[in-house]
Amino acid sequence: MGMSIKPPLTLYLAAPRGFCAGVDRAIKIVEMALQKWGAPVYVRHEIVHNKFVVDGLRDKGAVFVEELDECPDDRPVIFSAHGVPKAVPAEARRREMVFVDATCPLVSKVHVEAERHHAAGLQMVMIGHEGHPEVLGTMGQLPDGEVLLVETVDDVAGITPRDPSRLAFITQTTLSVDDTAAIVAALQARFPAIVGPAKEDICYATTNRQASVKAIADRIDALFVIGAPNSSNSRRLVEVGRAAGCAYSQLVMRADQIDWRAIEGARSVGVTAGASAPEVLVNEVIDAFRERYDVTVDMIETARENVEFKVPRVLREA
Ligand code: SF4
Protein backbone atom coordinates (compact mmCIF):
# COMPACT_ATOMS: atom_id res chain seq x y z
CA MET A 1 0.00 0.00 0.00
CA GLY A 2 1.17 3.54 -0.70
CA MET A 3 1.99 5.95 2.06
CA SER A 4 -0.84 8.27 1.26
CA ILE A 5 -4.22 8.03 -0.39
CA LYS A 6 -4.59 10.16 -3.46
CA PRO A 7 -7.58 12.50 -3.46
CA PRO A 8 -10.29 11.70 -6.01
CA LEU A 9 -10.57 13.91 -9.07
CA THR A 10 -12.83 13.85 -12.11
CA LEU A 11 -11.04 14.95 -15.25
CA TYR A 12 -13.41 16.07 -17.97
CA LEU A 13 -11.69 15.67 -21.28
CA ALA A 14 -13.18 17.93 -23.94
CA ALA A 15 -13.74 16.55 -27.42
CA PRO A 16 -13.07 17.60 -30.08
CA ARG A 17 -9.69 18.97 -28.98
CA GLY A 18 -6.19 19.24 -30.41
CA PHE A 19 -5.09 18.88 -34.00
CA CYS A 20 -7.39 20.14 -36.74
CA ALA A 21 -7.22 19.13 -40.40
CA GLY A 22 -5.21 22.23 -41.36
CA VAL A 23 -2.54 21.61 -38.73
CA ASP A 24 -2.36 17.93 -39.57
CA ARG A 25 -1.85 18.75 -43.24
CA ALA A 26 0.78 21.44 -42.55
CA ILE A 27 2.89 19.09 -40.44
CA LYS A 28 2.57 16.35 -43.09
CA ILE A 29 3.74 18.83 -45.73
CA VAL A 30 6.97 19.50 -43.83
CA GLU A 31 7.57 15.79 -43.17
CA MET A 32 6.92 14.85 -46.82
CA ALA A 33 9.08 17.71 -48.07
CA LEU A 34 11.95 16.45 -45.92
CA GLN A 35 11.46 12.97 -47.39
CA LYS A 36 11.30 14.25 -50.95
CA TRP A 37 14.09 16.80 -50.92
CA GLY A 38 16.15 15.89 -47.86
CA ALA A 39 17.35 18.35 -45.21
CA PRO A 40 17.45 21.23 -44.90
CA VAL A 41 13.94 22.32 -45.81
CA TYR A 42 13.17 25.90 -44.79
CA VAL A 43 9.89 26.85 -43.15
CA ARG A 44 8.75 30.46 -43.10
CA HIS A 45 7.30 31.05 -39.61
CA GLU A 46 6.45 28.28 -37.11
CA ILE A 47 4.57 25.77 -39.29
CA VAL A 48 1.93 25.65 -36.53
CA HIS A 49 2.10 27.49 -33.21
CA ASN A 50 3.49 24.71 -31.03
CA LYS A 51 7.04 24.46 -29.71
CA PHE A 52 6.89 20.66 -29.31
CA VAL A 53 5.90 20.23 -32.97
CA VAL A 54 8.44 22.77 -34.20
CA ASP A 55 11.27 21.22 -32.15
CA GLY A 56 10.39 17.76 -33.50
CA LEU A 57 10.53 18.96 -37.11
CA ARG A 58 13.76 20.89 -36.47
CA ASP A 59 15.31 17.63 -35.27
CA LYS A 60 14.38 16.08 -38.63
CA GLY A 61 16.07 18.88 -40.58
CA ALA A 62 13.55 21.71 -40.90
CA VAL A 63 14.98 25.21 -40.51
CA PHE A 64 12.52 27.78 -39.18
CA VAL A 65 12.89 31.41 -40.26
CA GLU A 66 10.63 34.44 -40.06
CA GLU A 67 11.20 35.89 -43.53
CA LEU A 68 11.96 34.62 -47.00
CA ASP A 69 15.19 36.64 -47.22
CA GLU A 70 16.64 34.29 -44.57
CA CYS A 71 16.31 31.34 -47.00
CA PRO A 72 18.81 30.40 -49.70
CA ASP A 73 17.55 30.29 -53.31
CA ASP A 74 18.42 26.65 -53.78
CA ARG A 75 16.52 24.96 -50.92
CA PRO A 76 12.77 24.34 -50.73
CA VAL A 77 10.71 26.59 -48.48
CA ILE A 78 7.32 25.96 -46.92
CA PHE A 79 4.85 28.65 -45.94
CA SER A 80 3.10 28.08 -42.60
CA ALA A 81 -0.55 27.08 -42.06
CA HIS A 82 -1.46 30.67 -41.15
CA GLY A 83 -1.06 31.97 -44.70
CA VAL A 84 1.24 34.55 -46.25
CA PRO A 85 0.85 37.94 -47.93
CA LYS A 86 0.79 37.73 -51.74
CA ALA A 87 4.22 39.36 -51.89
CA VAL A 88 5.82 36.23 -50.37
CA PRO A 89 5.06 33.64 -53.08
CA ALA A 90 5.67 36.39 -55.66
CA GLU A 91 9.17 36.91 -54.29
CA ALA A 92 9.80 33.14 -54.14
CA ARG A 93 8.81 32.90 -57.81
CA ARG A 94 11.08 35.80 -58.72
CA ARG A 95 13.98 33.99 -57.01
CA GLU A 96 12.97 30.75 -58.78
CA MET A 97 12.71 28.93 -55.46
CA VAL A 98 10.89 25.65 -54.89
CA PHE A 99 8.09 26.44 -52.44
CA VAL A 100 5.12 24.61 -50.95
CA ASP A 101 2.26 26.58 -49.46
CA ALA A 102 0.92 24.94 -46.27
CA THR A 103 -1.74 27.63 -45.78
CA CYS A 104 -4.85 25.94 -44.39
CA PRO A 105 -7.51 25.65 -47.13
CA LEU A 106 -9.94 27.37 -44.74
CA VAL A 107 -7.63 30.38 -44.57
CA SER A 108 -7.19 30.33 -48.36
CA LYS A 109 -10.98 30.42 -48.62
CA VAL A 110 -10.96 33.75 -46.76
CA HIS A 111 -8.23 35.04 -49.09
CA VAL A 112 -10.46 34.20 -52.06
CA GLU A 113 -13.42 35.97 -50.42
CA ALA A 114 -11.32 39.07 -49.91
CA GLU A 115 -10.22 39.06 -53.55
CA ARG A 116 -13.77 38.60 -54.76
CA HIS A 117 -15.08 41.55 -52.74
CA HIS A 118 -12.12 43.66 -53.85
CA ALA A 119 -12.83 42.82 -57.49
CA ALA A 120 -16.43 43.97 -56.90
CA GLY A 121 -15.10 47.33 -55.71
CA LEU A 122 -15.73 46.83 -51.99
CA GLN A 123 -13.36 47.87 -49.23
CA MET A 124 -12.84 45.24 -46.55
CA VAL A 125 -13.14 45.27 -42.78
CA MET A 126 -11.23 42.40 -41.21
CA ILE A 127 -12.06 41.23 -37.69
CA GLY A 128 -8.85 39.83 -36.22
CA HIS A 129 -5.88 40.29 -33.94
CA GLU A 130 -3.29 42.84 -35.00
CA GLY A 131 0.08 41.32 -35.80
CA HIS A 132 -1.10 37.67 -35.94
CA PRO A 133 0.45 35.98 -39.00
CA GLU A 134 -2.95 34.95 -40.35
CA VAL A 135 -4.11 38.57 -40.24
CA LEU A 136 -0.91 39.78 -41.92
CA GLY A 137 -1.37 37.11 -44.58
CA THR A 138 -5.03 37.85 -45.24
CA MET A 139 -4.58 41.65 -45.25
CA GLY A 140 -1.60 41.09 -47.54
CA GLN A 141 -3.84 39.63 -50.25
CA LEU A 142 -4.99 43.14 -51.12
CA PRO A 143 -3.23 46.47 -51.66
CA ASP A 144 -2.49 48.62 -48.59
CA GLY A 145 -5.53 50.48 -47.30
CA GLU A 146 -8.03 48.05 -48.81
CA VAL A 147 -8.44 46.14 -45.52
CA LEU A 148 -9.33 47.96 -42.29
CA LEU A 149 -8.66 45.93 -39.13
CA VAL A 150 -10.95 45.84 -36.08
CA GLU A 151 -10.26 43.80 -32.96
CA THR A 152 -13.09 44.88 -30.66
CA VAL A 153 -16.61 46.29 -30.69
CA ASP A 154 -15.11 49.67 -29.71
CA ASP A 155 -12.83 49.63 -32.76
CA VAL A 156 -15.89 49.66 -35.05
CA ALA A 157 -16.65 53.30 -34.18
CA GLY A 158 -13.09 54.35 -35.03
CA ILE A 159 -12.72 53.21 -38.64
CA THR A 160 -13.18 55.57 -41.58
CA PRO A 161 -14.04 53.66 -44.74
CA ARG A 162 -13.77 55.32 -48.14
CA ASP A 163 -17.47 54.73 -48.85
CA PRO A 164 -19.59 53.30 -45.98
CA SER A 165 -22.07 51.88 -48.49
CA ARG A 166 -19.40 49.82 -50.30
CA LEU A 167 -18.02 47.54 -47.58
CA ALA A 168 -17.56 43.84 -46.88
CA PHE A 169 -16.25 42.05 -43.81
CA ILE A 170 -14.02 39.01 -43.36
CA THR A 171 -12.63 37.45 -40.17
CA GLN A 172 -9.69 35.54 -38.79
CA THR A 173 -10.52 31.81 -38.55
CA THR A 174 -9.59 31.33 -34.89
CA LEU A 175 -11.62 34.02 -33.11
CA SER A 176 -14.06 33.70 -30.24
CA VAL A 177 -17.44 32.85 -31.78
CA ASP A 178 -19.33 34.98 -29.23
CA ASP A 179 -17.03 38.03 -29.31
CA THR A 180 -17.07 37.98 -33.09
CA ALA A 181 -20.88 37.87 -33.24
CA ALA A 182 -20.93 41.08 -31.18
CA ILE A 183 -18.40 42.78 -33.49
CA VAL A 184 -20.35 41.71 -36.60
CA ALA A 185 -23.52 43.12 -35.03
CA ALA A 186 -21.73 46.44 -34.35
CA LEU A 187 -20.49 46.57 -37.95
CA GLN A 188 -23.99 45.88 -39.30
CA ALA A 189 -25.46 48.54 -37.02
CA ARG A 190 -23.00 51.21 -38.19
CA PHE A 191 -22.80 50.07 -41.84
CA PRO A 192 -26.19 48.57 -42.78
CA ALA A 193 -25.00 47.85 -46.34
CA ILE A 194 -21.97 45.80 -45.29
CA VAL A 195 -21.80 42.36 -46.92
CA GLY A 196 -20.10 39.26 -45.56
CA PRO A 197 -20.31 35.55 -44.93
CA ALA A 198 -23.49 34.09 -43.38
CA LYS A 199 -21.96 34.43 -39.89
CA GLU A 200 -18.16 34.87 -39.97
CA ASP A 201 -15.12 32.96 -41.25
CA ILE A 202 -14.35 31.10 -38.01
CA CYS A 203 -13.41 27.53 -38.93
CA TYR A 204 -15.14 24.31 -37.87
CA ALA A 205 -12.24 23.35 -35.56
CA THR A 206 -12.30 26.64 -33.65
CA THR A 207 -16.10 26.48 -33.33
CA ASN A 208 -16.12 22.87 -32.15
CA ARG A 209 -13.31 23.33 -29.59
CA GLN A 210 -15.07 26.35 -28.08
CA ALA A 211 -18.40 24.48 -27.91
CA SER A 212 -16.78 21.54 -26.11
CA VAL A 213 -15.23 23.87 -23.51
CA LYS A 214 -18.63 25.47 -22.93
CA ALA A 215 -20.11 22.01 -22.35
CA ILE A 216 -17.78 21.34 -19.40
CA ALA A 217 -17.09 24.82 -18.02
CA ASP A 218 -19.88 24.87 -15.44
CA ARG A 219 -18.96 21.56 -13.83
CA ILE A 220 -15.20 22.09 -13.34
CA ASP A 221 -13.10 23.88 -10.70
CA ALA A 222 -10.26 24.52 -13.14
CA LEU A 223 -9.65 24.37 -16.88
CA PHE A 224 -6.33 23.62 -18.53
CA VAL A 225 -5.93 24.45 -22.20
CA ILE A 226 -2.86 22.87 -23.69
CA GLY A 227 -1.43 25.29 -26.21
CA ALA A 228 1.13 27.99 -26.92
CA PRO A 229 0.92 31.66 -25.91
CA ASN A 230 1.09 32.67 -29.59
CA SER A 231 -1.72 30.28 -30.57
CA SER A 232 -4.83 32.37 -31.16
CA ASN A 233 -7.33 29.51 -31.01
CA SER A 234 -5.79 28.20 -27.76
CA ARG A 235 -5.99 31.59 -26.07
CA ARG A 236 -9.61 31.92 -27.12
CA LEU A 237 -10.36 28.58 -25.43
CA VAL A 238 -9.05 30.00 -22.13
CA GLU A 239 -11.31 33.04 -22.54
CA VAL A 240 -14.31 30.91 -23.48
CA GLY A 241 -13.75 28.79 -20.36
CA ARG A 242 -13.66 31.89 -18.18
CA ALA A 243 -16.70 33.47 -19.84
CA ALA A 244 -18.63 30.19 -19.45
CA GLY A 245 -18.08 30.12 -15.69
CA CYS A 246 -14.72 28.54 -14.94
CA ALA A 247 -12.82 31.35 -13.23
CA TYR A 248 -9.55 29.40 -13.08
CA SER A 249 -8.81 28.82 -16.78
CA GLN A 250 -5.15 28.46 -17.67
CA LEU A 251 -3.08 28.04 -20.80
CA VAL A 252 -0.25 25.52 -20.33
CA MET A 253 2.28 24.46 -22.90
CA ARG A 254 3.11 21.25 -21.03
CA ALA A 255 2.36 19.46 -17.76
CA ASP A 256 5.27 21.16 -15.98
CA GLN A 257 3.45 24.50 -16.22
CA ILE A 258 0.51 23.36 -14.10
CA ASP A 259 0.37 25.26 -10.81
CA TRP A 260 -0.67 22.43 -8.47
CA ARG A 261 -1.03 24.65 -5.43
CA ALA A 262 -3.47 26.92 -7.22
CA ILE A 263 -5.89 24.02 -7.69
CA GLU A 264 -5.60 22.52 -4.20
CA GLY A 265 -9.00 21.20 -3.16
CA ALA A 266 -10.27 20.90 -6.73
CA ARG A 267 -12.61 17.96 -7.27
CA SER A 268 -13.01 18.25 -11.01
CA VAL A 269 -10.91 19.76 -13.77
CA GLY A 270 -11.34 20.17 -17.51
CA VAL A 271 -8.64 19.49 -20.07
CA THR A 272 -8.63 20.50 -23.71
CA ALA A 273 -6.02 21.34 -26.33
CA GLY A 274 -5.75 24.00 -29.02
CA ALA A 275 -5.73 23.05 -32.69
CA SER A 276 -1.93 23.08 -32.86
CA ALA A 277 -1.29 20.97 -29.72
CA PRO A 278 -0.50 17.27 -30.20
CA GLU A 279 -2.37 14.56 -28.27
CA VAL A 280 0.88 13.32 -26.70
CA LEU A 281 0.89 16.51 -24.61
CA VAL A 282 -2.70 15.83 -23.51
CA ASN A 283 -1.61 12.40 -22.31
CA GLU A 284 1.33 13.95 -20.49
CA VAL A 285 -1.08 16.25 -18.61
CA ILE A 286 -3.44 13.38 -17.76
CA ASP A 287 -0.48 11.35 -16.45
CA ALA A 288 0.63 14.29 -14.29
CA PHE A 289 -2.86 14.37 -12.75
CA ARG A 290 -2.76 10.61 -12.20
CA GLU A 291 0.46 10.99 -10.21
CA ARG A 292 -1.27 13.29 -7.75
CA TYR A 293 -4.92 12.23 -7.82
CA ASP A 294 -7.11 9.19 -8.12
CA VAL A 295 -8.36 10.26 -11.53
CA THR A 296 -11.59 9.33 -13.26
CA VAL A 297 -11.50 10.49 -16.88
CA ASP A 298 -14.84 11.44 -18.39
CA MET A 299 -14.74 12.40 -22.05
CA ILE A 300 -17.42 14.90 -23.08
CA GLU A 301 -17.81 14.82 -26.84
CA THR A 302 -19.91 17.57 -28.39
CA ALA A 303 -19.15 16.94 -32.08
CA ARG A 304 -17.53 14.44 -34.43
CA GLU A 305 -14.97 15.70 -36.93
CA ASN A 306 -14.04 13.96 -40.14
CA VAL A 307 -12.41 16.79 -42.09
CA GLU A 308 -9.25 15.92 -43.98
CA PHE A 309 -7.22 18.03 -46.43
CA LYS A 310 -4.98 16.65 -49.15
CA VAL A 311 -1.35 17.72 -49.32
CA PRO A 312 -0.32 19.61 -52.49
CA ARG A 313 0.20 17.53 -55.61
CA VAL A 314 3.95 18.16 -55.77
CA LEU A 315 4.35 16.08 -52.59
CA ARG A 316 2.04 13.29 -53.70
CA GLU A 317 4.22 12.63 -56.74
CA ALA A 318 7.20 10.36 -56.24
S1 SF4 B 1 -7.61 26.18 -36.81
FE1 SF4 B 1 -9.03 26.12 -38.53
S2 SF4 B 1 -8.23 27.57 -40.04
FE2 SF4 B 1 -6.58 27.13 -38.57
S3 SF4 B 1 -5.44 25.44 -39.49
FE3 SF4 B 1 -6.99 24.52 -38.17
S4 SF4 B 1 -8.76 24.12 -39.54
FE4 SF4 B 1 -7.40 25.58 -40.57
Coordinates of C-alpha atoms and ligand atoms in Angstrom, one line a residue:
M1 CA 0.0 0.0 0.0
G2 CA 1.2 3.5 -0.7
M3 CA 2.0 5.9 2.1
S4 CA -0.8 8.3 1.3
I5 CA -4.2 8.0 -0.4
K6 CA -4.6 10.2 -3.5
P7 CA -7.6 12.5 -3.5
P8 CA -10.3 11.7 -6.0
L9 CA -10.6 13.9 -9.1
T10 CA -12.8 13.8 -12.1
L11 CA -11.0 15.0 -15.2
Y12 CA -13.4 16.1 -18.0
L13 CA -11.7 15.7 -21.3
A14 CA -13.2 17.9 -23.9
A15 CA -13.7 16.6 -27.4
P16 CA -13.1 17.6 -30.1
R17 CA -9.7 19.0 -29.0
G18 CA -6.2 19.2 -30.4
F19 CA -5.1 18.9 -34.0
C20 CA -7.4 20.1 -36.7
A21 CA -7.2 19.1 -40.4
G22 CA -5.2 22.2 -41.4
V23 CA -2.5 21.6 -38.7
D24 CA -2.4 17.9 -39.6
R25 CA -1.8 18.8 -43.2
A26 CA 0.8 21.4 -42.6
I27 CA 2.9 19.1 -40.4
K28 CA 2.6 16.3 -43.1
I29 CA 3.7 18.8 -45.7
V30 CA 7.0 19.5 -43.8
E31 CA 7.6 15.8 -43.2
M32 CA 6.9 14.9 -46.8
A33 CA 9.1 17.7 -48.1
L34 CA 12.0 16.4 -45.9
Q35 CA 11.5 13.0 -47.4
K36 CA 11.3 14.2 -50.9
W37 CA 14.1 16.8 -50.9
G38 CA 16.2 15.9 -47.9
A39 CA 17.4 18.3 -45.2
P40 CA 17.4 21.2 -44.9
V41 CA 13.9 22.3 -45.8
Y42 CA 13.2 25.9 -44.8
V43 CA 9.9 26.9 -43.1
R44 CA 8.7 30.5 -43.1
H45 CA 7.3 31.1 -39.6
E46 CA 6.4 28.3 -37.1
I47 CA 4.6 25.8 -39.3
V48 CA 1.9 25.7 -36.5
H49 CA 2.1 27.5 -33.2
N50 CA 3.5 24.7 -31.0
K51 CA 7.0 24.5 -29.7
F52 CA 6.9 20.7 -29.3
V53 CA 5.9 20.2 -33.0
V54 CA 8.4 22.8 -34.2
D55 CA 11.3 21.2 -32.1
G56 CA 10.4 17.8 -33.5
L57 CA 10.5 19.0 -37.1
R58 CA 13.8 20.9 -36.5
D59 CA 15.3 17.6 -35.3
K60 CA 14.4 16.1 -38.6
G61 CA 16.1 18.9 -40.6
A62 CA 13.5 21.7 -40.9
V63 CA 15.0 25.2 -40.5
F64 CA 12.5 27.8 -39.2
V65 CA 12.9 31.4 -40.3
E66 CA 10.6 34.4 -40.1
E67 CA 11.2 35.9 -43.5
L68 CA 12.0 34.6 -47.0
D69 CA 15.2 36.6 -47.2
E70 CA 16.6 34.3 -44.6
C71 CA 16.3 31.3 -47.0
P72 CA 18.8 30.4 -49.7
D73 CA 17.6 30.3 -53.3
D74 CA 18.4 26.6 -53.8
R75 CA 16.5 25.0 -50.9
P76 CA 12.8 24.3 -50.7
V77 CA 10.7 26.6 -48.5
I78 CA 7.3 26.0 -46.9
F79 CA 4.8 28.7 -45.9
S80 CA 3.1 28.1 -42.6
A81 CA -0.6 27.1 -42.1
H82 CA -1.5 30.7 -41.1
G83 CA -1.1 32.0 -44.7
V84 CA 1.2 34.5 -46.3
P85 CA 0.9 37.9 -47.9
K86 CA 0.8 37.7 -51.7
A87 CA 4.2 39.4 -51.9
V88 CA 5.8 36.2 -50.4
P89 CA 5.1 33.6 -53.1
A90 CA 5.7 36.4 -55.7
E91 CA 9.2 36.9 -54.3
A92 CA 9.8 33.1 -54.1
R93 CA 8.8 32.9 -57.8
R94 CA 11.1 35.8 -58.7
R95 CA 14.0 34.0 -57.0
E96 CA 13.0 30.8 -58.8
M97 CA 12.7 28.9 -55.5
V98 CA 10.9 25.7 -54.9
F99 CA 8.1 26.4 -52.4
V100 CA 5.1 24.6 -51.0
D101 CA 2.3 26.6 -49.5
A102 CA 0.9 24.9 -46.3
T103 CA -1.7 27.6 -45.8
C104 CA -4.9 25.9 -44.4
P105 CA -7.5 25.7 -47.1
L106 CA -9.9 27.4 -44.7
V107 CA -7.6 30.4 -44.6
S108 CA -7.2 30.3 -48.4
K109 CA -11.0 30.4 -48.6
V110 CA -11.0 33.8 -46.8
H111 CA -8.2 35.0 -49.1
V112 CA -10.5 34.2 -52.1
E113 CA -13.4 36.0 -50.4
A114 CA -11.3 39.1 -49.9
E115 CA -10.2 39.1 -53.6
R116 CA -13.8 38.6 -54.8
H117 CA -15.1 41.6 -52.7
H118 CA -12.1 43.7 -53.9
A119 CA -12.8 42.8 -57.5
A120 CA -16.4 44.0 -56.9
G121 CA -15.1 47.3 -55.7
L122 CA -15.7 46.8 -52.0
Q123 CA -13.4 47.9 -49.2
M124 CA -12.8 45.2 -46.5
V125 CA -13.1 45.3 -42.8
M126 CA -11.2 42.4 -41.2
I127 CA -12.1 41.2 -37.7
G128 CA -8.9 39.8 -36.2
H129 CA -5.9 40.3 -33.9
E130 CA -3.3 42.8 -35.0
G131 CA 0.1 41.3 -35.8
H132 CA -1.1 37.7 -35.9
P133 CA 0.5 36.0 -39.0
E134 CA -3.0 34.9 -40.3
V135 CA -4.1 38.6 -40.2
L136 CA -0.9 39.8 -41.9
G137 CA -1.4 37.1 -44.6
T138 CA -5.0 37.9 -45.2
M139 CA -4.6 41.6 -45.3
G140 CA -1.6 41.1 -47.5
Q141 CA -3.8 39.6 -50.2
L142 CA -5.0 43.1 -51.1
P143 CA -3.2 46.5 -51.7
D144 CA -2.5 48.6 -48.6
G145 CA -5.5 50.5 -47.3
E146 CA -8.0 48.1 -48.8
V147 CA -8.4 46.1 -45.5
L148 CA -9.3 48.0 -42.3
L149 CA -8.7 45.9 -39.1
V150 CA -10.9 45.8 -36.1
E151 CA -10.3 43.8 -33.0
T152 CA -13.1 44.9 -30.7
V153 CA -16.6 46.3 -30.7
D154 CA -15.1 49.7 -29.7
D155 CA -12.8 49.6 -32.8
V156 CA -15.9 49.7 -35.0
A157 CA -16.6 53.3 -34.2
G158 CA -13.1 54.4 -35.0
I159 CA -12.7 53.2 -38.6
T160 CA -13.2 55.6 -41.6
P161 CA -14.0 53.7 -44.7
R162 CA -13.8 55.3 -48.1
D163 CA -17.5 54.7 -48.9
P164 CA -19.6 53.3 -46.0
S165 CA -22.1 51.9 -48.5
R166 CA -19.4 49.8 -50.3
L167 CA -18.0 47.5 -47.6
A168 CA -17.6 43.8 -46.9
F169 CA -16.2 42.0 -43.8
I170 CA -14.0 39.0 -43.4
T171 CA -12.6 37.4 -40.2
Q172 CA -9.7 35.5 -38.8
T173 CA -10.5 31.8 -38.5
T174 CA -9.6 31.3 -34.9
L175 CA -11.6 34.0 -33.1
S176 CA -14.1 33.7 -30.2
V177 CA -17.4 32.8 -31.8
D178 CA -19.3 35.0 -29.2
D179 CA -17.0 38.0 -29.3
T180 CA -17.1 38.0 -33.1
A181 CA -20.9 37.9 -33.2
A182 CA -20.9 41.1 -31.2
I183 CA -18.4 42.8 -33.5
V184 CA -20.3 41.7 -36.6
A185 CA -23.5 43.1 -35.0
A186 CA -21.7 46.4 -34.4
L187 CA -20.5 46.6 -38.0
Q188 CA -24.0 45.9 -39.3
A189 CA -25.5 48.5 -37.0
R190 CA -23.0 51.2 -38.2
F191 CA -22.8 50.1 -41.8
P192 CA -26.2 48.6 -42.8
A193 CA -25.0 47.8 -46.3
I194 CA -22.0 45.8 -45.3
V195 CA -21.8 42.4 -46.9
G196 CA -20.1 39.3 -45.6
P197 CA -20.3 35.5 -44.9
A198 CA -23.5 34.1 -43.4
K199 CA -22.0 34.4 -39.9
E200 CA -18.2 34.9 -40.0
D201 CA -15.1 33.0 -41.2
I202 CA -14.4 31.1 -38.0
C203 CA -13.4 27.5 -38.9
Y204 CA -15.1 24.3 -37.9
A205 CA -12.2 23.3 -35.6
T206 CA -12.3 26.6 -33.7
T207 CA -16.1 26.5 -33.3
N208 CA -16.1 22.9 -32.2
R209 CA -13.3 23.3 -29.6
Q210 CA -15.1 26.3 -28.1
A211 CA -18.4 24.5 -27.9
S212 CA -16.8 21.5 -26.1
V213 CA -15.2 23.9 -23.5
K214 CA -18.6 25.5 -22.9
A215 CA -20.1 22.0 -22.3
I216 CA -17.8 21.3 -19.4
A217 CA -17.1 24.8 -18.0
D218 CA -19.9 24.9 -15.4
R219 CA -19.0 21.6 -13.8
I220 CA -15.2 22.1 -13.3
D221 CA -13.1 23.9 -10.7
A222 CA -10.3 24.5 -13.1
L223 CA -9.7 24.4 -16.9
F224 CA -6.3 23.6 -18.5
V225 CA -5.9 24.4 -22.2
I226 CA -2.9 22.9 -23.7
G227 CA -1.4 25.3 -26.2
A228 CA 1.1 28.0 -26.9
P229 CA 0.9 31.7 -25.9
N230 CA 1.1 32.7 -29.6
S231 CA -1.7 30.3 -30.6
S232 CA -4.8 32.4 -31.2
N233 CA -7.3 29.5 -31.0
S234 CA -5.8 28.2 -27.8
R235 CA -6.0 31.6 -26.1
R236 CA -9.6 31.9 -27.1
L237 CA -10.4 28.6 -25.4
V238 CA -9.1 30.0 -22.1
E239 CA -11.3 33.0 -22.5
V240 CA -14.3 30.9 -23.5
G241 CA -13.8 28.8 -20.4
R242 CA -13.7 31.9 -18.2
A243 CA -16.7 33.5 -19.8
A244 CA -18.6 30.2 -19.4
G245 CA -18.1 30.1 -15.7
C246 CA -14.7 28.5 -14.9
A247 CA -12.8 31.4 -13.2
Y248 CA -9.5 29.4 -13.1
S249 CA -8.8 28.8 -16.8
Q250 CA -5.2 28.5 -17.7
L251 CA -3.1 28.0 -20.8
V252 CA -0.3 25.5 -20.3
M253 CA 2.3 24.5 -22.9
R254 CA 3.1 21.3 -21.0
A255 CA 2.4 19.5 -17.8
D256 CA 5.3 21.2 -16.0
Q257 CA 3.5 24.5 -16.2
I258 CA 0.5 23.4 -14.1
D259 CA 0.4 25.3 -10.8
W260 CA -0.7 22.4 -8.5
R261 CA -1.0 24.6 -5.4
A262 CA -3.5 26.9 -7.2
I263 CA -5.9 24.0 -7.7
E264 CA -5.6 22.5 -4.2
G265 CA -9.0 21.2 -3.2
A266 CA -10.3 20.9 -6.7
R267 CA -12.6 18.0 -7.3
S268 CA -13.0 18.3 -11.0
V269 CA -10.9 19.8 -13.8
G270 CA -11.3 20.2 -17.5
V271 CA -8.6 19.5 -20.1
T272 CA -8.6 20.5 -23.7
A273 CA -6.0 21.3 -26.3
G274 CA -5.8 24.0 -29.0
A275 CA -5.7 23.1 -32.7
S276 CA -1.9 23.1 -32.9
A277 CA -1.3 21.0 -29.7
P278 CA -0.5 17.3 -30.2
E279 CA -2.4 14.6 -28.3
V280 CA 0.9 13.3 -26.7
L281 CA 0.9 16.5 -24.6
V282 CA -2.7 15.8 -23.5
N283 CA -1.6 12.4 -22.3
E284 CA 1.3 13.9 -20.5
V285 CA -1.1 16.2 -18.6
I286 CA -3.4 13.4 -17.8
D287 CA -0.5 11.4 -16.5
A288 CA 0.6 14.3 -14.3
F289 CA -2.9 14.4 -12.7
R290 CA -2.8 10.6 -12.2
E291 CA 0.5 11.0 -10.2
R292 CA -1.3 13.3 -7.8
Y293 CA -4.9 12.2 -7.8
D294 CA -7.1 9.2 -8.1
V295 CA -8.4 10.3 -11.5
T296 CA -11.6 9.3 -13.3
V297 CA -11.5 10.5 -16.9
D298 CA -14.8 11.4 -18.4
M299 CA -14.7 12.4 -22.1
I300 CA -17.4 14.9 -23.1
E301 CA -17.8 14.8 -26.8
T302 CA -19.9 17.6 -28.4
A303 CA -19.1 16.9 -32.1
R304 CA -17.5 14.4 -34.4
E305 CA -15.0 15.7 -36.9
N306 CA -14.0 14.0 -40.1
V307 CA -12.4 16.8 -42.1
E308 CA -9.3 15.9 -44.0
F309 CA -7.2 18.0 -46.4
K310 CA -5.0 16.6 -49.1
V311 CA -1.4 17.7 -49.3
P312 CA -0.3 19.6 -52.5
R313 CA 0.2 17.5 -55.6
V314 CA 4.0 18.2 -55.8
L315 CA 4.3 16.1 -52.6
R316 CA 2.0 13.3 -53.7
E317 CA 4.2 12.6 -56.7
A318 CA 7.2 10.4 -56.2
Ligands
SF4_1 S1 -7.6 26.2 -36.8 FE1 -9.0 26.1 -38.5 S2 -8.2 27.6 -40.0 FE2 -6.6 27.1 -38.6 S3 -5.4 25.4 -39.5 FE3 -7.0 24.5 -38.2 S4 -8.8 24.1 -39.5 FE4 -7.4 25.6 -40.6

